[in-house]
XYZ file of C-alpha atoms in Angstrom:
506
model
C -0.073 0.256 0.342
C 2.423 2.519 0.829
C 4.268 1.666 -2.523
C 1.313 2.092 -3.604
C 0.636 5.825 -2.588
C 4.062 6.619 -2.652
C 4.352 5.827 -6.735
C 1.042 7.864 -6.930
C 2.668 10.620 -5.375
C 6.042 10.869 -7.490
C 3.048 10.738 -10.501
C 1.388 14.149 -8.952
C 5.172 16.004 -8.036
C 6.482 15.399 -11.851
C 3.724 15.016 -13.408
C 3.909 14.190 -17.692
C 7.290 12.469 -19.032
C 8.713 16.004 -19.143
C 10.077 17.240 -22.171
C 9.866 15.741 -25.134
C 12.328 12.352 -26.547
C 14.498 14.435 -22.817
C 12.692 13.562 -19.893
C 12.633 10.873 -17.675
C 10.815 7.624 -17.017
C 10.286 6.240 -13.853
C 9.279 2.628 -12.361
C 8.691 1.595 -8.935
C 11.231 -1.373 -7.941
C 10.287 -3.945 -5.095
C 12.889 -2.330 -3.211
C 11.158 1.276 -2.975
C 13.668 2.792 -5.473
C 13.174 4.658 -8.610
C 14.671 3.212 -11.956
C 15.189 6.037 -13.946
C 16.082 6.410 -17.948
C 16.429 8.798 -20.274
C 15.567 8.415 -23.950
C 17.891 11.550 -26.299
C 19.320 13.097 -23.007
C 22.510 14.139 -21.576
C 22.982 10.279 -19.917
C 20.946 8.721 -23.045
C 20.311 5.318 -23.238
C 22.366 4.607 -19.306
C 19.918 3.446 -16.658
C 20.670 4.271 -12.984
C 19.066 3.357 -9.620
C 17.986 7.115 -7.765
C 15.768 7.987 -5.264
C 12.628 9.586 -6.330
C 13.196 12.907 -5.586
C 16.153 13.155 -7.737
C 15.838 15.715 -10.524
C 16.790 18.904 -10.733
C 14.854 21.799 -9.262
C 13.826 22.616 -5.516
C 13.080 20.299 -2.143
C 9.559 21.266 -2.310
C 7.192 19.787 1.087
C 5.509 17.330 -1.373
C 9.120 15.814 -2.355
C 10.514 16.155 0.427
C 7.522 14.106 1.797
C 8.089 11.648 -0.720
C 11.797 11.386 0.555
C 10.538 10.379 3.672
C 7.903 7.890 2.916
C 10.317 6.486 0.964
C 12.988 6.197 3.205
C 11.090 5.116 5.943
C 9.536 2.040 3.837
C 13.056 1.628 2.801
C 14.437 1.254 6.869
C 11.631 -1.196 7.608
C 12.475 -3.093 4.955
C 16.310 -2.909 5.925
C 15.859 -3.680 9.907
C 13.648 -6.881 8.852
C 16.184 -8.155 6.902
C 19.140 -8.055 9.384
C 16.571 -9.404 11.449
C 16.165 -12.555 9.245
C 19.107 -12.912 9.083
C 21.512 -11.563 11.962
C 21.587 -14.165 15.091
C 23.237 -10.943 17.040
C 19.961 -8.740 17.002
C 17.760 -9.733 19.139
C 13.557 -9.802 18.834
C 13.400 -7.220 21.455
C 15.769 -4.815 19.469
C 13.958 -5.502 16.197
C 10.569 -4.911 17.670
C 11.275 -1.455 19.199
C 12.948 -0.384 15.993
C 9.307 -0.646 13.650
C 6.945 0.335 17.001
C 9.069 3.067 16.137
C 9.010 3.408 12.417
C 5.266 2.069 13.004
C 4.649 5.591 15.345
C 6.192 7.408 12.637
C 4.016 6.587 10.365
C 0.693 8.730 11.559
C 2.732 12.210 11.887
C 3.994 10.909 7.876
C 0.794 11.208 6.625
C -0.421 13.654 8.766
C 1.989 15.765 6.578
C 1.015 13.618 3.751
C -2.822 14.895 3.685
C -1.480 19.047 3.930
C 0.595 18.520 1.206
C -2.744 17.208 -0.975
C -3.965 20.506 -0.518
C -0.690 22.250 -1.167
C 0.042 20.112 -4.632
C -2.901 22.551 -7.271
C -0.716 25.372 -5.781
C 2.890 23.554 -6.489
C 1.558 22.186 -9.889
C 0.932 25.150 -10.817
C 4.012 26.857 -10.434
C 5.786 23.891 -11.707
C 3.768 23.015 -14.832
C 4.353 25.849 -16.994
C 8.002 25.894 -17.823
C 7.614 21.957 -18.549
C 4.053 23.139 -20.805
C 6.245 25.424 -22.593
C 8.464 23.398 -23.484
C 6.945 20.930 -24.388
C 4.683 23.618 -26.786
C 7.832 25.215 -28.582
C 9.280 21.831 -29.528
C 6.156 20.500 -30.376
C 5.377 23.132 -32.724
C 9.325 22.960 -33.423
C 8.913 19.646 -34.946
C 5.798 20.366 -37.418
C 7.247 23.407 -38.205
C 10.187 20.896 -39.331
C 7.850 18.479 -40.915
C 5.727 21.446 -43.131
C 8.829 23.213 -44.284
C 8.683 26.462 -42.587
C 12.716 25.887 -41.520
C 13.602 29.198 -39.435
C 10.576 28.832 -37.150
C 11.458 25.172 -36.600
C 15.057 26.618 -36.106
C 14.065 29.820 -33.696
C 11.751 26.985 -32.173
C 14.976 24.602 -31.273
C 17.047 27.096 -30.431
C 14.908 27.937 -27.821
C 14.999 24.536 -26.671
C 18.808 23.918 -26.828
C 18.973 27.449 -25.192
C 17.042 25.807 -22.257
C 18.542 22.525 -22.520
C 22.209 22.213 -23.683
C 22.199 18.949 -23.412
C 19.780 17.794 -25.050
C 20.614 15.278 -27.573
C 17.165 15.503 -29.403
C 17.012 19.740 -29.660
C 20.678 19.821 -30.657
C 20.197 16.612 -33.492
C 16.762 18.354 -34.628
C 18.387 21.866 -35.300
C 21.558 20.453 -36.885
C 18.608 18.994 -39.539
C 16.724 22.425 -39.646
C 19.837 24.328 -40.659
C 20.304 21.382 -43.454
C 16.884 21.447 -44.822
C 17.612 25.635 -44.909
C 21.012 25.146 -46.084
C 22.831 26.359 -43.744
C 25.626 23.520 -43.812
C 28.556 25.486 -42.095
C 25.602 25.558 -38.985
C 24.936 22.308 -39.637
C 28.276 20.955 -38.977
C 29.423 22.779 -36.146
C 26.190 21.141 -34.063
C 27.305 17.387 -35.718
C 30.548 17.974 -34.644
C 29.255 18.853 -31.011
C 27.136 15.748 -30.435
C 29.652 13.605 -32.087
C 31.850 15.409 -29.430
C 29.544 13.103 -26.828
C 31.346 10.235 -25.095
C 27.868 7.899 -24.890
C 26.389 9.007 -27.684
C 24.185 6.165 -29.013
C 25.639 4.438 -32.339
C 21.455 5.406 -33.850
C 22.481 8.892 -33.859
C 25.943 8.411 -34.735
C 24.825 6.912 -37.658
C 21.905 9.337 -38.820
C 24.452 11.298 -38.399
C 27.336 9.853 -41.132
C 23.593 9.578 -43.619
C 23.061 13.281 -43.597
C 26.782 14.057 -44.436
C 26.827 11.575 -47.078
C 23.576 12.541 -48.860
C 21.598 15.710 -48.008
C 23.282 17.723 -45.665
C 27.179 17.714 -47.386
C 28.165 20.812 -48.867
C 26.503 20.268 -52.100
C 28.589 21.586 -55.129
C 26.837 24.540 -56.833
C 24.821 23.831 -59.628
C 25.915 27.628 -61.447
C 29.301 28.916 -60.728
C 31.407 31.640 -62.729
C 35.098 33.244 -61.620
C 36.571 36.252 -62.570
C 40.009 36.899 -61.629
C 43.296 39.853 -62.002
C 46.801 38.227 -61.472
C 49.354 40.944 -61.299
C 52.987 39.096 -61.204
C 56.456 38.041 -62.227
C 58.057 35.225 -64.134
C 61.657 34.498 -64.268
C 63.126 33.208 -66.986
C 60.916 33.124 -69.441
C 62.665 31.528 -72.239
C 64.362 29.106 -70.345
C 67.845 29.828 -70.557
C 70.807 29.161 -68.436
C 70.338 31.707 -65.277
C 74.173 32.073 -65.640
C 74.478 33.436 -69.139
C 76.876 30.751 -69.749
C 76.304 26.850 -71.191
C 79.179 24.998 -70.553
C 79.665 21.666 -72.663
C 81.242 18.283 -71.154
C 82.012 16.346 -73.860
C 83.277 19.460 -75.923
C 85.122 20.764 -73.220
C 83.785 24.547 -73.792
C 82.421 27.144 -71.980
C 80.273 28.775 -74.537
C 78.392 32.670 -73.479
C 74.811 33.072 -74.711
C 74.292 36.094 -76.765
C 71.885 38.688 -75.419
C 68.792 36.899 -76.940
C 69.384 34.045 -76.099
C 70.161 35.222 -72.260
C 67.569 34.260 -68.904
C 64.286 36.831 -69.753
C 62.384 38.279 -66.047
C 59.410 40.114 -66.843
C 56.185 41.428 -65.216
C 52.880 40.306 -66.496
C 49.363 40.705 -66.422
C 46.752 37.511 -66.689
C 43.163 38.416 -66.617
C 40.552 34.918 -65.931
C 37.136 33.802 -66.393
C 35.057 30.623 -65.770
C 31.945 29.020 -66.330
C 30.906 25.907 -64.730
C 27.919 24.423 -63.431
C 27.976 20.831 -61.182
C 25.762 18.265 -59.740
C 24.255 18.945 -55.771
C 24.940 14.710 -55.554
C 25.395 12.413 -59.561
C 25.127 13.702 -62.675
C 26.595 15.622 -65.217
C 29.262 18.876 -65.103
C 30.809 21.251 -67.674
C 32.399 24.203 -68.209
C 34.712 26.435 -69.921
C 37.738 28.100 -68.813
C 39.770 31.556 -70.582
C 43.251 32.862 -69.157
C 44.966 35.451 -71.362
C 48.844 36.523 -70.349
C 50.615 39.727 -71.028
C 53.616 40.863 -70.611
C 55.239 44.350 -70.240
C 57.953 43.783 -72.411
C 58.199 40.148 -73.818
C 55.439 39.959 -75.632
C 56.423 37.001 -77.705
C 55.796 35.247 -73.846
C 52.023 36.578 -74.583
C 49.787 33.310 -74.757
C 46.097 32.699 -74.586
C 44.657 28.977 -72.745
C 41.250 27.618 -73.696
C 40.263 24.743 -71.638
C 36.851 22.938 -72.026
C 35.669 20.287 -69.305
C 32.742 17.491 -69.217
C 32.190 14.989 -66.136
C 29.825 12.676 -64.670
C 29.688 12.216 -61.239
C 28.419 8.623 -59.810
C 27.091 7.530 -56.428
C 27.402 4.405 -55.225
C 26.193 3.551 -51.957
C 28.895 5.528 -49.527
C 31.475 5.570 -52.800
C 31.641 8.579 -55.266
C 33.025 8.166 -58.494
C 33.858 10.964 -61.048
C 35.088 10.926 -64.535
C 36.326 14.099 -66.790
C 37.433 15.559 -69.950
C 39.263 17.920 -70.838
C 40.609 19.765 -73.658
C 42.961 22.562 -73.673
C 44.693 24.701 -76.283
C 47.559 27.055 -75.841
C 48.733 29.429 -78.261
C 51.146 32.233 -78.636
C 49.794 34.884 -80.788
C 48.385 33.465 -83.666
C 50.430 30.201 -83.216
C 49.295 27.027 -81.273
C 51.463 26.124 -78.630
C 49.810 23.181 -77.223
C 46.993 20.450 -77.237
C 46.177 18.510 -73.947
C 43.781 16.136 -73.950
C 43.123 14.982 -70.255
C 40.766 12.132 -68.963
C 40.579 11.047 -65.088
C 39.086 9.078 -63.239
C 38.757 9.505 -59.054
C 37.050 7.745 -56.598
C 35.920 8.921 -53.298
C 35.617 6.336 -49.835
C 34.623 7.412 -46.281
C 37.444 9.722 -45.550
C 40.309 8.377 -48.784
C 40.068 10.103 -52.095
C 41.819 8.136 -54.437
C 42.716 9.814 -57.944
C 43.432 8.175 -61.284
C 44.453 10.647 -64.660
C 45.838 10.240 -68.671
C 46.909 13.223 -70.102
C 47.978 13.777 -73.439
C 50.058 16.571 -74.516
C 50.437 17.289 -77.992
C 53.130 20.359 -79.105
C 52.686 20.806 -82.785
C 55.519 23.039 -82.522
C 57.623 20.701 -80.772
C 56.703 17.650 -81.908
C 59.309 15.368 -80.402
C 58.121 16.710 -77.070
C 54.526 14.438 -78.058
C 54.178 12.901 -74.648
C 51.274 10.613 -72.384
C 51.421 11.928 -68.489
C 49.491 8.996 -66.053
C 49.334 10.510 -62.418
C 48.063 7.694 -59.601
C 47.667 9.686 -56.195
C 45.578 9.360 -52.538
C 43.928 11.823 -50.412
C 44.060 11.078 -46.826
C 42.108 13.410 -44.367
C 44.520 13.580 -41.290
C 42.607 16.476 -39.298
C 38.944 17.056 -40.043
C 36.580 19.247 -37.912
C 34.073 22.126 -37.960
C 36.813 25.210 -37.714
C 40.160 22.915 -38.967
C 40.943 20.775 -42.213
C 44.802 19.027 -42.661
C 44.883 16.467 -45.686
C 47.961 15.054 -47.768
C 48.323 13.680 -51.033
C 50.610 10.671 -51.857
C 51.253 9.864 -55.200
C 53.666 8.535 -58.555
C 53.820 10.681 -61.952
C 54.607 8.799 -64.442
C 55.617 10.806 -67.628
C 56.144 8.191 -71.128
C 57.393 9.975 -73.929
C 55.715 8.894 -77.237
C 58.715 10.504 -79.629
C 61.932 10.414 -79.582
C 61.760 13.524 -76.831
C 65.311 14.553 -74.968
C 65.536 12.282 -71.510
C 62.958 9.615 -73.020
C 60.402 8.793 -70.140
C 60.555 10.843 -66.993
C 58.741 9.202 -64.142
C 59.236 10.095 -59.106
C 56.469 10.976 -56.430
C 54.339 13.763 -55.562
C 53.111 15.111 -52.658
C 50.137 17.736 -51.100
C 49.242 18.410 -48.220
C 46.282 21.390 -48.080
C 45.210 23.293 -44.835
C 42.005 24.353 -44.759
C 40.816 26.658 -41.459
C 37.021 28.449 -40.819
C 37.288 31.539 -39.397
C 33.597 32.107 -39.220
C 30.564 31.272 -41.202
C 31.616 33.420 -44.031
C 35.677 33.617 -43.969
C 38.432 30.692 -44.989
C 41.716 30.386 -45.879
C 43.147 27.534 -47.747
C 47.332 26.929 -47.732
C 48.389 24.334 -50.353
C 51.333 22.740 -51.242
C 53.082 20.470 -53.853
C 55.824 19.221 -54.477
C 56.297 16.282 -57.996
C 59.998 15.089 -58.158
C 60.770 13.757 -61.959
C 63.717 11.801 -63.818
C 64.743 11.284 -66.539
C 65.740 7.456 -68.162
C 68.173 8.584 -70.321
C 70.266 11.252 -70.711
C 69.447 14.737 -71.850
C 72.047 15.604 -74.920
C 74.849 12.989 -74.690
C 76.445 14.745 -77.393
C 76.567 18.519 -76.222
C 75.453 17.666 -72.301
C 76.693 13.940 -71.416
C 75.814 11.878 -69.720
C 73.553 14.131 -67.724
C 70.157 13.039 -66.747
C 67.781 15.737 -65.825
C 66.305 15.329 -62.514
C 63.869 18.013 -61.716
C 61.946 19.462 -58.836
C 58.511 21.542 -58.931
C 57.302 23.223 -55.680
C 53.925 25.257 -55.603
C 52.751 27.130 -53.058
C 49.306 28.976 -52.845
C 47.279 30.918 -49.943
C 43.839 31.475 -50.981
C 41.736 33.633 -48.701
C 37.860 34.010 -49.365
C 35.380 36.316 -48.078
C 31.205 35.538 -48.814
C 29.799 38.503 -49.419
C 26.370 36.587 -49.356
C 24.421 33.962 -50.918
C 25.422 34.291 -53.681
C 28.798 36.502 -54.191
C 32.309 35.973 -52.448
C 35.251 37.687 -53.200
C 38.947 36.407 -52.650
C 43.121 36.901 -52.594
C 45.141 34.347 -53.549
C 48.555 34.602 -53.653
C 50.863 32.057 -55.819
C 54.479 31.260 -55.550
C 56.012 28.273 -58.461
C 59.245 26.952 -58.706
C 60.935 24.563 -61.329
C 64.932 23.292 -60.063
C 66.694 21.255 -62.485
C 69.929 20.461 -62.980
C 70.004 21.223 -65.861
C 70.148 24.503 -66.324
C 67.941 25.312 -69.049
C 65.173 24.015 -66.567
C 65.134 26.135 -63.930
C 62.304 28.993 -64.088
C 59.552 29.821 -61.186
C 56.830 32.249 -61.419
C 54.546 34.676 -58.306
C 51.438 36.353 -58.429
C 48.754 37.923 -56.341
C 45.333 37.543 -57.879
C 42.283 38.889 -56.396
C 38.513 37.000 -57.613
C 34.797 37.424 -57.570
C 32.870 34.216 -57.648
C 29.233 33.938 -58.566
C 27.215 30.568 -57.857
C 23.412 29.822 -57.956
C 21.516 27.134 -56.903
């Protein structure tokens, strides 16, 4: 009888189950204790034994009464157990204790009757907060289901402010951000949830599902870029830096004429890009135009035109993409380079694998016709909402299709990419790339002797982006590239500062 009364008053004390998906559920046990568990609260999935009084809020007379009844019942059962199993306790001691407990109960019942009168008053004071939370949460869920994204976000924010560890509200707020395409905010909440040590596997799987599908940052459907660069090129004409050329077989050092000496010059470049990319699977493509003009060496002014067509397909958790690229570069009216590139890539989990085959055809230098095969893997080293660090490792094989001096070239490549997000509208990406190549034949045995080229290409880029609005973004890039070769003819480099204006539309 006592257990039944205490259970009834526990329900009176705590009202309904509480905040949806975050409240406590109570079950009275035969030992006079309460088993409490939460669904999506801070202790999600856990079960623990606790007194009925144990919940946030002040200790009211009604709660103290229920606790006292519980302790009295537990004390009576405890001493009865001790009397049954202990030979050291005398029957008169047990009887005296039982009488004391029973004598104390009328007083407790008197207080209990007084509490009955105060219960409605307490319920009228304590219930509005829980009921208000329930109503806000219900309305937010309804708004989310009916597409009123901003109203849902506002409602979930109220719940999260009041209950920062409410996993259900955090998850629903993240999904509302996904629905409203506030992907950066959604990513921050996903990271916050994943940092919880005892996050249920079901919620982890749900976060992974949304990240890989509807809540991954989608590629913009239409993208346009206009940029201008100012820089300086070193050794444009790829001549010996010193102006002297030593021939080992002949044993002589040649001094080049002024016309053949290394040429350094400032340049101005303008680029325009217009492309379309799908948010998931589908076709994409675009066109790229670039014009470069030099201050003094107009012979090296050039125009590059590039067209791209690609197809992306999703197979479960694996993403595969194929690309075809046509490139044409000319100096003045003379075509310098025609290139065809076929590339395939696959992304699985945190790793990306890329394979590409490129044919390079130089109409003015037919001996340099070649085919380059590149294989590389990208590994995510660090990945969170504020910082991302990735490393690329691979191998490059440059196969000579004609009598190119030096023959085939082969070597490893490595790249490191660091991405900082300072705010939802600002980011910085720093990229460093190196490629090492070695010829398998002497470059010119007759003139330079048995010298095999060993080339190292280095590239640095720092790109800062500032999002002006939903569709416009402005940025500044700094670039530095250099090629160092054992044959001084091929040691050259360039540096540039670029300002970029980007437009995207879905």
